């Protein structure tokens, strides 16, 4: 069992109080200390934008009014300083164990909003990232869920070969995703999953690809907004 | 491979993708070795459970040294043996100062150890001027084309040392390496770094000087012991600098397995102020009620009368506001602030104390090293708390009597009872004072 906080390394006391012992809840050892847990800002039970899920006093946030489309996203946490710091360690430093910090909560969250006919599709990372990082930070957060890998992220190929393409080709290319060969998603309702919604451009590109390949409905869920 | 490219690898451990095209110039070895369910990191030496460091597809990584860039089964460690491509017989030292006779003696001993490729413990009391004492040895090593490194577990010590070394060796290029430095690595003969950065070196240094060897982070980190071993060449000399040797080093020194030089006198020649312990029953209870423990208020009263600055150390961060409140209640004229390691205004507050804009700081143990205010007195509330190691207590006492104008001063420990750390700290100070009077 891990004895110190995964995020700040301070010692953890996994003391179980009496009410817990008498309950029938499963014992899940603490991974993160109280101080670190409370440093994150939840969006659940807060007033959020009906489109993107961002903390917002108004119904539809300014960003979404700009987009002016029908895209819908749900998010669990605010993407603030604490979260940026978390992703610095988890994603960029590559500390894969940190997926455990939000995994259970995120899986629960997804299960709660998932509709019966919906297919879960994670946003993939590009090939060169996969080779160096060794994991997809999105699917790391989703362990225990049933999902389907239908997209390929071509971002790195793009930057490598962009000069070989004609201008027309480049302009036409409105998404860095393509559908995996042999996948049939026609008529599917899809719930896209990503780690962070920042501008919303990535998720919209994925949606474009999915809709173009026959999906009938695409919405998304992210850990942070 | 061109020379400039090769320099990145001289005595370094550079991470390379496992499938990188092999070249003749590079020595490559795996970064992680798996033994059953254990991950053996070849950079930091940590052995961790495969459960904590698993990546998808049966790949593994080391969490222990991850902030130096992740080491995993996806990468390998590349190096080129240190070639010592440096100019010979070049003297870099331009220091106008002069060493005292005891300093000069220690300095000679260091040069000797460097020539003999032996290790040495330099036990120098707080305020002995040990940095200056290193100058001749460093210069000697540079002249002999040796690659040298001065490392300290504490970043503040490293940052404080850099300008002093640069001033003493103006023509030498000194690489300054620590976790917060954005500058890219450059191959230099003279390196100044945090001990953590040593993990990036491999058999690089002929001379490795470790300052503040008993600082908290070093004493607690087996990886850093491993790093000092890895970073130095198999044949070479490691010089340990400390004011408070503890544990293994002290044992080796006592058993005469480690040559030891003492610098028992402060540069001004006066003995170390000894620790005075007074019983402080129920000091926590008193503070809770908003009252100052009486030995502490007596101490503060004396300070006010003598118009002296002072430090109050407390064991826990939660105690800081309590002491502040009680102090301001009783002594409303005293200009006092609290400060701790994570305090964003730490530097500014310490600066105010230096400029004598405030009378006192209430702080926790982390301030104890490197920070010097001339002519202050010190009180430690709850000195028997486990956070105060023997080394920390000696360091705290060592803040007092630093200036030649006031070489004496008060070191007051307030606690319900004496513990082992306090007794050992008292004994160590007495030991050094006795040794000083002998020679
Ligand atoms: Zn924590
Ligand atoms: Zn919105
Ligand atoms: Zn390691």
XYZ file of C-alpha atoms and ligand atoms in Angstrom:
667
model
C 0.000 0.000 0.000
C 1.264 3.477 -0.824
C 2.000 5.457 2.275
C 2.571 8.930 0.954
C 0.449 11.308 -1.079
C 0.919 10.736 -4.812
C 0.968 14.448 -5.469
C 2.891 16.097 -2.638
C 4.700 13.126 -1.104
C 3.562 13.965 2.401
C 2.715 11.037 4.627
C -0.846 9.731 4.474
C -2.784 8.354 7.357
C -5.240 5.797 6.132
C -7.134 5.864 9.385
C -10.568 4.354 9.117
C -13.156 5.785 11.419
C -15.808 3.698 13.121
C -18.653 4.694 10.839
C -16.596 3.558 7.893
C -15.747 0.228 9.480
C -19.408 -0.397 10.269
C -20.469 0.511 6.756
C -20.379 -1.874 3.832
C -18.332 0.397 1.633
C -15.312 -1.075 -0.026
C -12.027 -0.024 1.527
C -10.158 2.065 -0.976
C -6.873 3.267 0.446
C -6.293 6.990 0.127
C -3.853 7.967 -2.571
C -3.912 11.708 -2.176
C -3.866 13.845 0.958
C -6.708 16.076 2.042
C -4.755 19.218 1.202
C -4.154 18.139 -2.374
C -7.734 16.934 -2.907
C -9.167 20.250 -1.804
C -6.796 22.176 -4.068
C -8.847 21.062 -7.090
C -12.063 22.916 -7.933
C -15.010 20.781 -8.858
C -17.604 21.892 -11.402
C -20.213 19.429 -10.189
C -23.191 21.235 -8.583
C -21.958 24.588 -9.855
C -23.508 26.916 -12.395
C -21.918 25.996 -15.689
C -22.302 26.792 -19.358
C -24.955 24.533 -20.882
C -22.752 23.967 -23.925
C -19.152 23.415 -22.791
C -19.533 22.863 -19.052
C -17.329 25.791 -18.033
C -17.986 27.646 -14.793
C -20.284 30.393 -15.962
C -22.881 32.710 -14.460
C -24.644 32.997 -17.782
C -26.429 30.174 -19.559
C -24.086 30.069 -22.518
C -20.527 31.281 -22.043
C -18.837 33.799 -24.311
C -16.650 31.117 -25.916
C -19.646 29.065 -26.889
C -21.524 32.060 -28.237
C -18.513 32.534 -30.503
C -18.595 28.933 -31.699
C -22.324 29.200 -32.244
C -22.831 25.483 -32.854
C -24.690 22.645 -31.192
C -21.703 21.061 -29.483
C -22.242 19.800 -25.920
C -19.541 18.942 -23.404
C -19.652 17.959 -19.735
C -16.704 18.475 -17.376
C -15.821 17.549 -13.803
C -13.181 20.034 -12.731
C -11.994 23.508 -13.483
C -8.774 23.683 -15.446
C -6.983 25.930 -12.975
C -3.482 26.234 -11.564
C -3.766 23.069 -9.466
C -5.016 21.102 -12.463
C -2.354 22.516 -14.787
C 0.210 21.384 -12.257
C -1.377 17.943 -12.126
C -1.220 17.558 -15.891
C 2.353 18.788 -15.923
C 3.237 15.733 -13.861
C 0.791 13.212 -15.240
C 0.915 13.985 -18.935
C 4.111 15.870 -19.677
C 6.414 14.287 -17.128
C 4.705 10.978 -17.823
C 3.898 9.837 -14.287
C 1.300 7.269 -15.345
C 0.508 6.236 -11.765
C -1.192 9.604 -11.292
C -4.090 8.370 -13.468
C -5.334 6.810 -10.219
C -5.896 10.224 -8.654
C -9.039 10.918 -10.713
C -9.758 7.547 -12.280
C -12.542 6.329 -9.993
C -14.329 9.667 -9.879
C -14.072 10.174 -13.614
C -15.307 6.678 -14.434
C -18.276 7.234 -12.111
C -18.981 10.576 -13.703
C -18.952 9.105 -17.201
C -21.156 6.192 -16.182
C -23.648 8.632 -14.691
C -24.066 10.717 -17.825
C -23.725 7.884 -20.331
C -26.887 7.133 -22.289
C -27.837 3.543 -22.967
C -27.224 3.664 -26.697
C -24.026 5.688 -26.494
C -20.617 4.471 -27.587
C -17.594 5.743 -25.653
C -14.716 6.928 -27.857
C -11.517 8.346 -26.332
C -9.445 11.004 -28.086
C -6.240 9.227 -29.153
C -2.724 10.665 -28.942
C -0.567 10.778 -32.056
C 1.936 8.094 -32.834
C 5.107 9.896 -31.840
C 3.613 10.941 -28.503
C 2.559 7.361 -27.915
C 6.112 6.161 -28.580
C 7.747 8.626 -26.214
C 5.060 8.929 -23.526
C 4.116 5.284 -23.626
C 0.476 5.877 -22.752
C -2.644 7.768 -23.684
C -3.478 10.056 -20.765
C -7.172 9.883 -21.654
C -7.626 6.109 -21.582
C -5.495 6.041 -18.415
C -8.322 7.910 -16.705
C -10.931 5.488 -18.049
C -9.789 2.094 -16.774
C -12.798 -0.124 -16.175
C -14.993 1.431 -18.857
C -15.940 -0.169 -22.161
C -14.777 2.003 -24.998
C -13.958 1.709 -28.646
C -10.819 2.957 -30.318
C -12.085 4.247 -33.650
C -9.960 7.335 -34.269
C -6.368 7.879 -35.364
C -4.587 11.097 -34.431
C -2.398 12.267 -37.302
C -1.082 15.444 -35.758
C 2.601 14.467 -35.787
C 2.423 13.170 -39.350
C 0.951 16.480 -40.368
C 3.776 18.592 -39.115
C 6.296 16.206 -40.660
C 4.770 16.025 -44.072
C 2.931 19.272 -44.339
C 5.425 20.687 -46.794
C 4.755 17.784 -49.131
C 1.111 18.641 -49.414
C -0.395 21.068 -51.800
C -2.006 24.175 -50.479
C -5.436 22.944 -51.461
C -4.992 19.731 -49.571
C -3.907 21.597 -46.473
C -6.880 23.902 -46.580
C -9.276 21.047 -47.031
C -7.901 19.247 -44.063
C -10.127 20.416 -41.219
C -9.454 17.608 -38.763
C -6.292 15.939 -37.503
C -8.278 12.733 -36.978
C -9.186 9.965 -39.371
C -11.331 6.901 -38.880
C -9.472 3.656 -38.224
C -9.841 1.366 -41.202
C -12.443 -1.343 -40.739
C -14.472 0.635 -38.196
C -18.149 1.105 -38.847
C -19.774 3.858 -36.820
C -22.747 4.606 -39.006
C -25.817 5.515 -36.996
C -23.881 5.535 -33.726
C -24.421 7.958 -30.870
C -20.964 8.773 -29.588
C -19.636 10.127 -26.298
C -16.149 11.456 -26.915
C -13.778 11.498 -23.936
C -10.815 13.857 -23.515
C -8.695 15.050 -20.602
C -9.004 18.796 -21.049
C -11.385 21.058 -22.941
C -9.425 24.240 -23.604
C -10.530 25.837 -26.846
C -12.795 22.983 -27.846
C -11.089 22.766 -31.259
C -9.724 19.230 -30.806
C -13.067 17.777 -29.796
C -14.820 19.538 -32.653
C -12.304 18.141 -35.133
C -12.924 14.637 -33.826
C -16.642 15.215 -34.046
C -16.335 16.388 -37.642
C -14.507 13.177 -38.541
C -17.059 11.007 -36.747
C -20.088 12.735 -38.263
C -18.545 12.581 -41.728
C -18.157 8.840 -41.266
C -21.780 8.252 -40.415
C -22.210 8.874 -36.700
C -25.561 10.496 -35.995
C -24.819 12.233 -32.719
C -21.585 13.259 -31.013
C -21.151 14.915 -27.620
C -18.244 14.854 -25.217
C -17.050 14.623 -21.648
C -13.753 15.909 -20.244
C -12.052 15.770 -16.872
C -11.502 19.520 -16.924
C -12.738 22.655 -18.551
C 29.856 12.694 -34.100
C 31.283 16.177 -33.801
C 33.097 17.396 -30.702
C 30.373 19.887 -29.787
C 27.779 17.138 -29.982
C 29.936 14.724 -27.999
C 30.348 17.231 -25.168
C 26.732 16.696 -24.178
C 27.632 13.121 -23.298
C 30.980 13.518 -21.515
C 30.425 12.014 -18.084
C 26.662 12.449 -18.473
C 23.692 10.126 -18.637
C 21.573 11.213 -21.576
C 18.203 9.625 -22.291
C 17.809 8.187 -25.789
C 14.872 6.387 -27.370
C 15.452 2.669 -27.085
C 15.227 2.273 -30.860
C 17.648 5.117 -31.681
C 20.208 4.283 -34.341
C 23.353 3.123 -32.518
C 26.559 5.110 -33.046
C 30.130 4.080 -32.310
C 30.838 7.043 -30.065
C 28.121 6.348 -27.500
C 28.099 3.837 -24.678
C 24.482 2.815 -24.194
C 22.912 0.737 -21.508
C 19.361 0.032 -20.375
C 17.799 2.679 -18.146
C 15.643 0.195 -16.282
C 16.422 -3.382 -15.368
C 13.477 -5.544 -14.297
C 14.052 -8.194 -11.659
C 10.852 -10.074 -11.057
C 8.350 -7.511 -9.821
C 10.978 -4.907 -9.104
C 11.999 -1.933 -11.164
C 15.714 -1.252 -10.771
C 16.468 2.260 -11.966
C 19.939 2.501 -13.468
C 20.049 6.265 -13.073
C 19.013 6.826 -9.446
C 19.449 3.319 -8.064
C 15.916 3.174 -6.675
C 14.193 -0.171 -6.463
C 10.440 0.219 -6.745
C 7.461 -2.023 -7.202
C 6.357 -2.734 -10.761
C 2.814 -1.956 -9.650
C 3.672 1.705 -9.063
C 5.751 2.189 -12.177
C 3.845 0.259 -14.819
C 3.076 1.674 -18.249
C 0.775 -0.031 -20.765
C 2.207 -2.910 -22.841
C 4.584 -4.220 -20.158
C 6.728 -1.140 -20.076
C 7.987 0.345 -16.806
C 9.317 3.636 -15.445
C 10.988 4.997 -12.326
C 8.942 7.424 -10.259
C 11.780 8.307 -7.895
C 13.820 10.442 -10.283
C 11.011 11.436 -12.639
C 11.525 15.171 -12.248
C 14.870 14.833 -14.017
C 13.053 13.506 -17.083
C 11.389 10.122 -17.018
C 13.587 7.038 -17.123
C 11.739 4.008 -18.507
C 12.081 0.832 -20.489
C 11.335 3.007 -23.536
C 14.690 4.763 -23.228
C 18.335 3.940 -22.696
C 21.165 5.789 -20.979
C 23.880 7.047 -23.296
C 27.273 8.348 -22.195
C 30.819 9.035 -23.364
C 33.547 8.476 -20.754
C 34.861 11.747 -19.327
C 37.921 12.743 -21.424
C 39.046 15.727 -19.272
C 39.459 17.962 -22.307
C 40.686 20.912 -20.290
C 43.624 23.315 -20.380
C 46.509 22.326 -18.080
C 48.460 24.569 -15.707
C 46.008 27.387 -15.943
C 45.435 29.228 -12.684
C 41.957 30.642 -12.336
C 41.980 31.866 -8.766
C 41.901 35.626 -8.347
C 40.889 35.917 -4.742
C 42.524 38.780 -2.844
C 41.682 37.440 0.609
C 43.967 35.546 2.940
C 43.228 32.385 4.887
C 43.714 32.220 8.632
C 46.278 29.700 9.854
C 43.673 27.020 10.719
C 41.894 27.614 7.392
C 45.172 27.274 5.541
C 45.867 24.011 7.335
C 42.526 22.544 6.261
C 43.040 23.862 2.786
C 46.384 22.028 2.526
C 44.763 18.842 3.737
C 42.180 19.135 0.956
C 44.875 19.565 -1.699
C 46.594 16.529 -0.272
C 43.428 14.434 -0.472
C 42.883 15.538 -4.073
C 46.428 14.471 -5.009
C 46.130 11.179 -3.152
C 42.638 10.556 -4.591
C 41.256 10.088 -1.115
C 38.084 11.155 0.597
C 38.018 13.663 3.412
C 35.555 15.014 5.934
C 35.895 18.677 6.651
C 34.205 19.373 9.937
C 33.947 23.129 10.160
C 31.906 24.971 12.751
C 29.187 27.337 11.592
C 30.796 30.630 10.629
C 34.262 29.164 10.024
C 34.532 30.421 6.458
C 34.654 27.051 4.768
C 33.908 28.314 1.271
C 37.089 30.396 1.125
C 38.989 27.413 2.409
C 37.969 25.479 -0.708
C 39.424 27.989 -3.153
C 43.038 26.726 -3.221
C 41.952 23.093 -3.554
C 39.582 23.874 -6.403
C 42.247 25.899 -8.171
C 44.749 23.106 -7.702
C 42.347 20.582 -9.222
C 41.573 22.864 -12.171
C 45.285 23.278 -12.873
C 45.694 19.504 -12.871
C 42.980 19.203 -15.571
C 40.664 17.529 -13.122
C 36.931 17.943 -13.515
C 35.399 19.200 -10.309
C 31.945 19.613 -8.860
C 30.644 21.377 -5.793
C 27.209 20.087 -4.843
C 24.803 20.860 -2.043
C 21.447 19.296 -1.234
C 19.955 22.746 -0.835
C 19.240 25.003 -3.747
C 19.590 28.161 -1.636
C 23.112 27.135 -0.709
C 23.968 26.553 -4.370
C 22.542 29.915 -5.384
C 24.444 31.620 -2.602
C 27.732 29.944 -3.531
C 27.608 30.676 -7.257
C 28.451 34.408 -7.204
C 31.172 33.797 -4.625
C 32.857 31.167 -6.780
C 32.403 33.221 -9.914
C 34.072 36.172 -8.206
C 36.980 34.076 -6.953
C 37.403 32.309 -10.321
C 36.419 35.018 -12.811
C 38.031 33.307 -15.821
C 36.547 29.876 -15.126
C 33.302 28.896 -16.768
C 31.118 27.465 -14.007
C 28.010 25.493 -14.928
C 25.218 26.193 -12.435
C 22.705 23.329 -12.421
C 19.549 23.004 -10.361
C 15.904 22.111 -10.797
C 14.787 25.652 -11.488
C 17.535 26.644 -13.933
C 16.221 27.082 -17.449
C 19.671 27.253 -19.074
C 20.623 24.256 -21.218
C 23.472 22.052 -20.050
C 26.972 23.050 -21.114
C 30.176 21.058 -20.743
C 32.466 22.759 -18.203
C 35.385 21.735 -16.030
C 33.798 23.342 -12.983
C 30.228 22.419 -12.044
C 28.115 23.774 -9.204
C 24.838 21.952 -8.678
C 22.256 20.531 -6.324
C 23.008 16.950 -5.305
C 19.860 15.880 -7.169
C 21.472 16.969 -10.439
C 24.355 14.568 -9.799
C 22.042 11.792 -10.985
C 22.580 13.077 -14.508
C 26.329 12.486 -14.304
C 28.255 9.270 -14.628
C 31.890 8.913 -13.544
C 32.397 12.532 -14.474
C 34.261 14.141 -11.603
C 37.750 13.661 -10.241
C 36.872 15.854 -7.298
C 33.426 16.000 -5.792
C 32.845 18.427 -2.934
C 29.568 18.052 -1.073
C 28.575 21.009 1.037
C 26.047 20.841 3.889
C 26.272 17.099 3.688
C 23.963 16.635 6.669
C 21.154 18.824 5.426
C 17.796 17.246 5.717
C 17.211 16.253 2.081
C 20.542 14.462 1.840
C 20.306 12.592 5.111
C 16.910 11.224 4.124
C 17.636 10.295 0.518
C 19.397 7.042 -0.288
C 19.195 8.005 -3.981
C 21.432 10.970 -3.378
C 24.073 8.829 -1.734
C 23.891 6.684 -4.830
C 24.204 9.793 -6.995
C 27.387 10.979 -5.330
C 28.895 7.566 -5.893
C 27.848 7.444 -9.546
C 28.837 11.007 -10.408
C 32.426 10.628 -9.242
C 35.028 8.657 -11.135
C 36.054 5.349 -9.653
C 39.423 6.930 -8.868
C 38.919 10.321 -7.324
C 38.299 12.226 -4.180
C 35.105 13.185 -2.405
C 35.257 15.993 0.144
C 32.380 16.176 2.606
C 31.738 19.543 4.223
C 29.628 19.805 7.315
C 29.097 21.691 10.530
C 27.243 18.797 12.075
C 28.371 15.366 10.993
C 25.912 12.642 11.791
C 25.233 8.999 11.138
C 27.548 7.153 8.812
C 30.067 9.929 8.223
C 30.572 10.539 11.920
C 30.995 6.830 12.462
C 33.549 6.512 9.673
C 35.393 9.539 10.976
C 35.511 8.136 14.516
C 36.747 4.792 13.258
C 39.445 6.642 11.312
C 38.103 5.242 8.041
C 37.551 8.751 6.771
C 40.342 11.327 7.047
C 38.967 14.289 8.960
C 40.016 17.921 9.209
C 38.577 20.106 11.915
C 37.986 23.784 11.716
C 36.907 24.385 15.241
C 37.309 28.121 15.371
C 35.079 30.666 13.806
C 36.881 33.109 11.554
C 36.730 35.721 14.327
C 38.365 33.267 16.734
C 35.613 33.128 19.367
C 33.997 29.916 20.582
C 30.478 28.845 19.600
C 27.725 30.077 21.898
C 26.490 27.172 23.973
C 22.888 26.086 24.235
C 20.912 27.042 27.305
C 17.866 24.881 27.980
C 14.994 26.045 30.159
C 11.990 24.020 31.083
C 8.895 25.122 29.252
C 6.085 23.056 30.704
C 2.751 23.441 28.991
C 3.968 25.900 26.410
C 1.409 24.592 23.935
C -1.450 25.031 26.389
C -0.325 28.549 27.192
C -0.182 29.501 23.563
C -3.638 28.086 23.002
C -4.875 30.452 25.646
C -3.108 33.253 23.820
C -0.301 33.608 26.351
C 3.438 33.496 25.856
C 5.399 30.894 27.825
C 7.203 32.848 30.554
C 10.789 31.942 29.555
C 9.994 33.257 26.078
C 8.565 36.536 27.308
C 11.608 37.000 29.567
C 13.826 36.392 26.525
C 11.907 38.933 24.435
C 12.001 41.513 27.225
C 15.788 41.241 27.324
C 15.962 41.671 23.582
C 13.868 44.795 23.696
C 15.980 46.299 26.446
C 19.225 45.548 24.599
C 17.657 46.583 21.272
C 18.723 43.387 19.575
C 17.168 41.486 16.711
C 16.082 37.913 17.382
C 14.698 34.749 15.840
C 12.106 32.459 17.381
C 11.996 28.937 15.978
C 8.870 26.805 16.371
C 8.385 23.169 15.379
C 5.225 23.455 13.287
C 3.765 25.880 10.827
C 0.466 25.977 12.732
C 2.262 27.397 15.748
C 3.521 30.449 13.848
C 0.340 32.579 13.989
C -0.259 31.604 17.624
C 3.131 32.890 18.729
C 2.743 36.000 16.594
C -0.616 36.821 18.115
C 0.517 36.306 21.692
C 3.720 38.247 21.104
C 1.957 41.237 19.595
C -0.487 41.206 22.480
C 2.245 41.455 25.109
C 4.826 43.459 23.163
C 2.908 45.675 20.765
C 5.992 47.739 19.867
C 8.040 44.820 18.529
C 8.076 44.679 14.747
C 7.769 40.978 14.049
C 6.786 38.746 11.112
C 6.364 35.027 10.575
C 8.036 33.212 7.720
C 8.245 29.633 6.467
C 9.666 27.740 3.513
C 6.596 27.928 1.286
C 5.894 31.556 2.173
C 5.692 33.466 -1.117
C 7.104 36.552 0.629
C 9.943 34.625 2.212
C 12.765 36.370 0.400
C 11.316 39.831 1.025
C 10.806 39.137 4.720
C 14.331 37.816 5.193
C 15.576 40.913 3.365
C 13.633 43.168 5.775
C 15.287 41.393 8.676
C 18.695 41.855 7.055
C 18.082 45.561 6.572
C 16.962 45.740 10.209
C 13.549 47.045 9.184
C 12.007 44.526 11.541
C 13.071 43.319 14.984
C 12.282 39.650 14.767
C 11.183 36.687 12.698
C 9.196 33.735 13.923
C 10.029 30.792 11.731
C 10.137 27.028 11.371
C 13.205 24.882 11.094
C 13.729 25.319 7.367
C 15.365 28.742 7.657
C 18.168 27.508 9.795
C 20.930 27.128 7.224
C 22.721 29.684 5.186
C 20.707 32.567 6.540
C 22.904 34.846 8.630
C 21.988 37.954 10.570
C 24.841 39.536 12.525
C 24.401 39.997 16.245
C 21.102 38.192 16.752
C 19.855 35.958 19.545
C 17.776 32.840 19.105
C 15.025 31.081 21.018
C 13.622 27.665 20.091
C 10.157 26.845 21.305
C 9.557 23.099 21.660
C 13.178 22.236 20.868
C 12.436 18.646 21.834
C 10.083 18.169 18.893
C 11.112 15.425 16.479
C 11.390 17.884 13.577
C 14.533 19.306 15.139
C 17.330 16.903 14.303
C 20.665 17.147 16.040
C 22.099 18.798 12.940
C 19.246 21.301 12.778
C 19.723 22.274 16.412
C 23.453 22.836 15.941
C 22.713 24.920 12.868
C 20.132 26.990 14.729
C 22.591 27.640 17.553
C 25.131 28.501 14.883
C 23.101 31.527 13.773
C 24.257 33.313 16.929
C 27.545 35.137 17.496
C 28.484 35.380 13.821
C 29.789 38.938 13.828
C 33.155 39.988 15.261
C 31.340 42.959 16.866
C 29.188 40.578 18.908
C 30.721 37.120 18.911
C 28.622 36.023 21.873
C 24.897 35.709 22.254
C 21.971 33.769 23.643
C 20.771 30.405 22.373
C 17.717 29.507 24.381
C 15.864 26.201 24.043
C 12.434 26.069 25.648
C 11.007 22.596 26.081
C 9.408 20.335 28.701
C 12.340 17.952 28.692
C 15.749 17.233 27.239
C 15.873 14.654 24.485
C 18.710 12.851 22.748
C 19.002 15.353 19.898
C 19.346 18.289 22.283
C 21.922 16.487 24.395
C 23.938 15.525 21.328
C 23.769 19.055 19.931
C 25.033 20.435 23.247
C 27.787 17.821 23.342
C 28.872 18.569 19.781
C 29.163 22.292 20.420
C 31.132 21.638 23.620
C 33.359 19.163 21.771
C 34.240 21.692 19.077
C 34.869 24.450 21.626
C 37.128 22.127 23.632
C 39.021 21.120 20.509
C 39.414 24.769 19.577
C 40.951 25.636 22.912
C 43.414 22.759 22.620
C 45.066 24.064 19.491
Zn -0.827 15.757 -1.020
Zn -19.426 27.340 -22.897
Zn 15.199 6.516 -10.989
